[in-house]
Short mmCIF file of C-alpha atoms in Angstrom, two decimals:
data_model
loop_
_atom_site.label_atom_id
_atom_site.label_comp_id
_atom_site.label_asym_id
_atom_site.label_seq_id
_atom_site.Cartn_x
_atom_site.Cartn_y
_atom_site.Cartn_z
CA MET A 65 -12.87 -1.53 14.07
CA THR A 66 -12.33 -4.72 12.10
CA TYR A 67 -12.08 -5.40 8.37
CA LEU A 68 -12.49 -8.86 6.89
CA ALA A 69 -11.13 -9.80 3.45
CA LYS A 70 -11.83 -13.02 1.56
CA LEU A 71 -9.00 -14.84 -0.17
CA GLY A 72 -9.51 -15.96 -3.76
CA GLU A 73 -7.59 -18.48 -5.83
CA LEU A 74 -4.90 -18.61 -3.14
CA THR A 75 -7.04 -21.17 -1.34
CA LEU A 76 -6.60 -23.56 -4.28
CA LYS A 77 -2.87 -23.83 -3.63
CA GLY A 78 -1.43 -26.99 -2.12
CA SER A 79 1.64 -27.42 0.06
CA ASN A 80 2.85 -23.88 -0.74
CA LEU A 81 -0.38 -22.20 0.38
CA GLN A 82 1.28 -20.71 3.46
CA GLU A 83 3.88 -18.95 1.29
CA PHE A 84 1.14 -17.16 -0.64
CA GLU A 85 -0.74 -16.28 2.55
CA ASN A 86 2.39 -14.92 4.23
CA LEU A 87 3.14 -12.81 1.16
CA LEU A 88 -0.38 -11.39 1.16
CA LYS A 89 -0.03 -10.54 4.84
CA HIS A 90 3.39 -8.97 4.19
CA ASN A 91 2.02 -6.83 1.33
CA THR A 92 -0.87 -5.67 3.49
CA ALA A 93 1.48 -4.74 6.34
CA ALA A 94 3.74 -2.82 3.93
CA CYS A 95 0.79 -0.71 2.75
CA LEU A 96 -0.40 -0.01 6.30
CA ASN A 97 3.01 0.52 7.88
CA GLY A 98 2.99 2.99 10.77
CA LEU A 99 -0.79 2.98 11.30
CA GLY A 100 -0.78 0.56 14.23
CA CYS A 101 -2.99 -2.00 12.50
CA LYS A 102 -3.10 -5.60 13.68
CA ILE A 103 -3.12 -7.98 10.71
CA SER A 104 -3.97 -11.67 11.00
CA LEU A 105 -4.78 -14.44 8.56
CA MET A 106 -6.78 -17.57 9.30
CA ALA A 107 -8.91 -20.10 7.38
CA GLY A 108 -9.19 -18.19 4.13
CA ARG A 109 -9.77 -14.80 5.73
CA LEU A 110 -7.53 -11.77 6.22
CA TYR A 111 -8.38 -9.66 9.27
CA ILE A 112 -7.32 -6.07 9.92
CA ASP A 113 -8.00 -4.50 13.32
CA CYS A 114 -7.37 -0.75 13.36
CA ASP A 115 -8.34 2.57 14.90
CA GLU A 116 -11.02 4.66 13.22
CA SER A 117 -8.36 7.20 12.20
CA ALA A 118 -6.79 4.58 9.90
CA ALA A 119 -10.08 3.49 8.28
CA GLU A 120 -9.69 5.56 5.11
CA LYS A 121 -6.19 4.21 4.41
CA VAL A 122 -7.25 0.64 5.18
CA GLU A 123 -10.20 0.83 2.78
CA PHE A 124 -8.01 2.35 0.05
CA THR A 125 -5.50 -0.47 0.55
CA LEU A 126 -8.17 -3.18 0.38
CA ASN A 127 -9.57 -1.67 -2.81
CA HIS A 128 -6.14 -2.07 -4.45
CA LEU A 129 -4.83 -5.22 -2.75
CA LEU A 130 -4.21 -8.07 -5.17
CA GLY A 131 -5.03 -11.54 -3.86
CA ILE A 132 -8.47 -10.96 -2.31
CA THR A 133 -11.92 -11.39 -3.88
CA GLY A 134 -13.77 -9.01 -1.57
CA TRP A 135 -13.77 -7.23 1.77
CA ALA A 136 -16.13 -5.73 4.32
CA LYS A 137 -16.14 -3.71 7.52
CA ALA A 138 -17.43 -6.13 10.13
CA THR A 139 -18.95 -5.98 13.58
CA VAL A 140 -17.18 -8.34 15.99
CA CYS A 141 -19.27 -9.76 18.81
CA GLU A 142 -19.16 -12.43 21.50
CA LYS A 143 -19.77 -16.02 20.49
CA THR A 144 -23.29 -16.21 21.91
CA ILE A 145 -26.58 -16.21 20.04
CA GLU A 146 -27.75 -13.19 22.05
CA ALA A 147 -24.73 -11.13 20.96
CA ILE A 148 -25.14 -12.30 17.36
CA ASN A 149 -28.82 -11.33 17.35
CA GLN A 150 -27.96 -7.84 18.60
CA ALA A 151 -25.18 -7.35 16.04
CA VAL A 152 -27.46 -8.51 13.23
CA TYR A 153 -30.21 -6.17 14.42
CA ASP A 154 -27.80 -3.20 14.57
CA ASN A 155 -26.64 -3.90 11.00
CA ALA A 156 -30.24 -4.26 9.82
CA LEU A 157 -31.20 -0.98 11.46
CA LEU A 158 -28.51 0.85 9.48
CA GLN A 159 -29.76 -0.75 6.25
CA ALA A 160 -33.37 0.14 7.06
CA LYS A 161 -32.34 3.78 7.50
CA LYS A 162 -30.82 3.61 4.00
CA GLY A 163 -34.20 2.58 2.61
CA CYS A 164 -33.94 -1.22 2.48
CA LYS A 165 -37.31 -2.96 2.74
CA THR A 166 -36.35 -6.64 2.49
CA PHE A 167 -33.48 -8.70 3.89
CA LYS A 168 -31.80 -12.08 3.94
CA ILE A 169 -29.41 -13.56 6.50
CA ASP A 170 -26.49 -15.67 5.29
CA ALA A 171 -24.84 -17.50 8.20
CA ARG A 172 -21.73 -19.67 8.07
CA ARG A 173 -20.68 -21.72 11.09
CA ALA A 174 -17.00 -22.49 10.49
CA ASP A 175 -16.55 -23.27 14.20
CA LYS A 176 -18.41 -26.57 14.57
CA GLY A 177 -18.18 -26.25 18.34
CA PHE A 178 -20.86 -23.55 18.26
CA PRO A 179 -24.12 -25.15 19.47
CA LEU A 180 -26.39 -23.82 16.70
CA THR A 181 -26.25 -24.77 13.03
CA SER A 182 -26.01 -22.18 10.27
CA TYR A 183 -29.74 -22.53 9.56
CA GLN A 184 -30.63 -22.12 13.23
CA ILE A 185 -28.52 -18.96 13.45
CA CYS A 186 -30.41 -17.54 10.45
CA CYS A 187 -33.78 -18.34 12.05
CA GLU A 188 -32.83 -16.92 15.44
CA SER A 189 -31.38 -13.70 14.03
CA ALA A 190 -34.19 -13.08 11.56
CA GLY A 191 -36.77 -12.89 14.35
CA ARG A 192 -35.77 -9.42 15.54
CA VAL A 193 -34.96 -8.07 12.10
CA GLU A 194 -38.52 -8.79 10.97
CA GLU A 195 -39.53 -5.83 13.13
CA LEU A 196 -37.70 -3.62 10.61
CA MET A 197 -37.92 -5.39 7.24
CA LYS A 198 -39.54 -8.31 5.48
CA VAL A 199 -37.72 -11.52 4.61
CA ASP A 200 -36.91 -12.12 0.94
CA VAL A 201 -34.40 -14.92 0.37
CA HIS A 202 -34.53 -14.65 -3.44
CA ASN A 203 -34.08 -10.94 -4.17
CA PRO A 204 -33.38 -9.03 -0.93
CA ASP A 205 -32.50 -5.35 -0.73
CA CYS A 206 -29.70 -6.28 1.66
CA THR A 207 -27.97 -9.44 2.84
CA ILE A 208 -26.60 -9.65 6.38
CA TYR A 209 -23.67 -12.06 6.69
CA VAL A 210 -22.77 -13.90 9.88
CA GLU A 211 -19.49 -15.83 10.13
CA VAL A 212 -18.88 -17.87 13.28
CA ARG A 213 -15.15 -18.54 13.41
CA GLU A 214 -12.61 -18.00 16.19
CA ARG A 215 -14.59 -14.78 16.58
CA VAL A 216 -18.04 -13.85 15.27
CA PHE A 217 -18.17 -11.39 12.38
CA VAL A 218 -21.37 -9.68 11.20
CA TYR A 219 -21.38 -7.47 8.11
CA THR A 220 -23.62 -6.22 5.34
CA ASP A 221 -21.88 -4.06 2.77
CA SER A 222 -19.28 -6.15 0.94
CA GLU A 223 -16.94 -4.64 -1.65
CA ILE A 224 -15.47 -6.50 -4.64
CA GLY A 225 -11.71 -7.05 -4.48
CA CYS A 226 -9.07 -7.09 -7.22
CA ARG A 227 -8.69 -10.88 -7.17
CA GLY A 228 -5.49 -12.30 -8.70
CA LEU A 229 -2.35 -13.31 -6.81
CA PRO A 230 -0.27 -11.35 -4.27
CA VAL A 231 2.42 -9.23 -5.90
CA GLY A 232 5.78 -10.98 -5.57
CA SER A 233 4.42 -14.52 -5.78
CA SER A 234 5.60 -14.87 -9.38
CA SER A 235 8.63 -13.72 -11.38
CA LYS A 236 9.83 -10.17 -12.11
CA GLY A 237 9.06 -8.25 -15.28
CA LEU A 238 10.03 -5.05 -17.09
CA LEU A 239 7.21 -2.91 -18.49
CA LEU A 240 7.83 -0.53 -21.39
CA LEU A 241 5.47 2.21 -20.24
CA SER A 242 4.13 4.86 -22.60
CA GLY A 243 1.33 7.38 -22.37
CA GLY A 244 -1.13 5.10 -24.17
CA LEU A 245 -3.69 2.64 -22.85
CA ASP A 246 -2.12 -0.69 -23.76
CA SER A 247 1.01 -0.56 -21.60
CA PRO A 248 -0.60 0.32 -18.22
CA VAL A 249 -3.28 -2.34 -18.82
CA ALA A 250 -0.54 -4.87 -19.58
CA GLY A 251 1.25 -3.80 -16.39
CA TYR A 252 -1.89 -4.27 -14.32
CA ARG A 253 -2.45 -7.73 -15.76
CA MET A 254 1.16 -8.64 -14.95
CA LEU A 255 0.66 -7.49 -11.37
CA ARG A 256 -2.55 -9.51 -11.06
CA ARG A 257 -0.61 -12.67 -11.85
CA GLY A 258 1.78 -11.96 -9.00
CA MET A 259 4.65 -10.37 -10.94
CA LYS A 260 6.81 -7.58 -9.56
CA ILE A 261 7.36 -5.02 -12.29
CA GLU A 262 9.68 -2.14 -13.05
CA CYS A 263 8.59 0.48 -15.56
CA CYS A 264 10.82 1.87 -18.28
CA TYR A 265 10.14 5.06 -20.26
CA PHE A 266 12.29 6.50 -23.06
CA HIS A 267 12.09 10.31 -23.04
CA SER A 268 13.13 12.20 -26.17
CA TYR A 269 13.06 15.85 -25.14
CA PRO A 270 12.39 18.27 -26.87
CA TYR A 271 10.72 15.99 -29.44
CA THR A 272 8.61 14.52 -26.63
CA SER A 273 7.04 17.08 -24.28
CA ASP A 274 7.34 17.21 -20.50
CA GLU A 275 3.56 16.79 -20.39
CA ALA A 276 3.97 13.36 -21.99
CA LYS A 277 6.58 12.44 -19.37
CA GLN A 278 4.32 13.61 -16.55
CA LYS A 279 1.50 11.46 -17.94
CA VAL A 280 3.77 8.42 -17.73
CA VAL A 281 4.74 9.34 -14.15
CA THR A 282 1.05 9.55 -13.23
CA LEU A 283 0.37 6.14 -14.79
CA ALA A 284 3.30 4.62 -12.89
CA GLN A 285 1.96 6.07 -9.63
CA LYS A 286 -1.42 4.46 -10.26
CA LEU A 287 0.23 1.10 -10.97
CA ALA A 288 2.15 1.48 -7.71
CA TYR A 289 -1.17 1.43 -5.82
CA TYR A 290 -1.40 -2.24 -6.83
CA GLY A 291 2.30 -3.08 -7.08
CA ILE A 292 3.28 -2.06 -3.53
CA THR A 293 6.73 -0.88 -4.73
CA THR A 294 6.89 -0.11 -8.44
CA TYR A 295 9.86 1.78 -9.88
CA LEU A 296 9.89 4.00 -12.96
CA ASN A 297 13.13 4.39 -14.92
CA ILE A 298 13.12 7.47 -17.19
CA ILE A 299 15.82 7.12 -19.84
CA PRO A 300 17.00 10.16 -21.88
CA PHE A 301 16.86 8.92 -25.47
CA THR A 302 17.26 11.99 -27.67
CA GLU A 303 21.01 11.64 -28.23
CA VAL A 304 20.70 7.97 -29.12
CA GLN A 305 17.93 8.72 -31.59
CA MET A 306 20.01 11.44 -33.23
CA LYS A 307 22.94 9.03 -33.63
CA ILE A 308 20.64 6.46 -35.18
CA LYS A 309 19.32 9.09 -37.58
CA GLU A 310 22.87 10.05 -38.59
CA LYS A 311 24.20 6.54 -39.06
CA ALA A 312 21.15 4.73 -40.43
CA PRO A 313 21.22 4.27 -44.24
#
């Protein structure tokens, strides 16, 4: 099966665009290491080809991957209008079984060597789908996307991505992590701007409970979903605090 992810603000970069794209590809490969996935990147799209057994991990990764605006599981077909029509019909049939009554086809012909225009692809593909649903270009129950590139991709259900920049594309930062809301949100926003972060937590046992420490560990684990490799440094602070209490006027 094939997954297609759309790049976001990365595409606005200039001469260093390839550095950002390579980093995004590297981060994706790090998350999917050992699963036998084939990862490629071309013309503003990230492609992941994998076995069905890896689908759950791939989808989890795409839901937490910084640097993409959205993703979808796509049907890949031959670059002929007959194959495209069949793939569109198969996708429409699945949507009709889910209760969709109206549809729209959104075609994009990135490969200008393909003989039909985007509009002609829409018209050709819609013919068969009208057997299942009615056309509604303004407020459809489902939209079927067709992208004619080096391969042809057909998909319907598109998920929203995390956006932002790939982790590691900016500087490094240290996050003072506590059990509250502000610090993990700050860490997430740092990650979205491409920073690599390390977390730091000062633990004052027995004045601070082990439950509080475990909460911080859990928060750091959740940040690691986005940060690829995020370290948590737990610093014993009780003795230092006691010294401060003794010496402070």
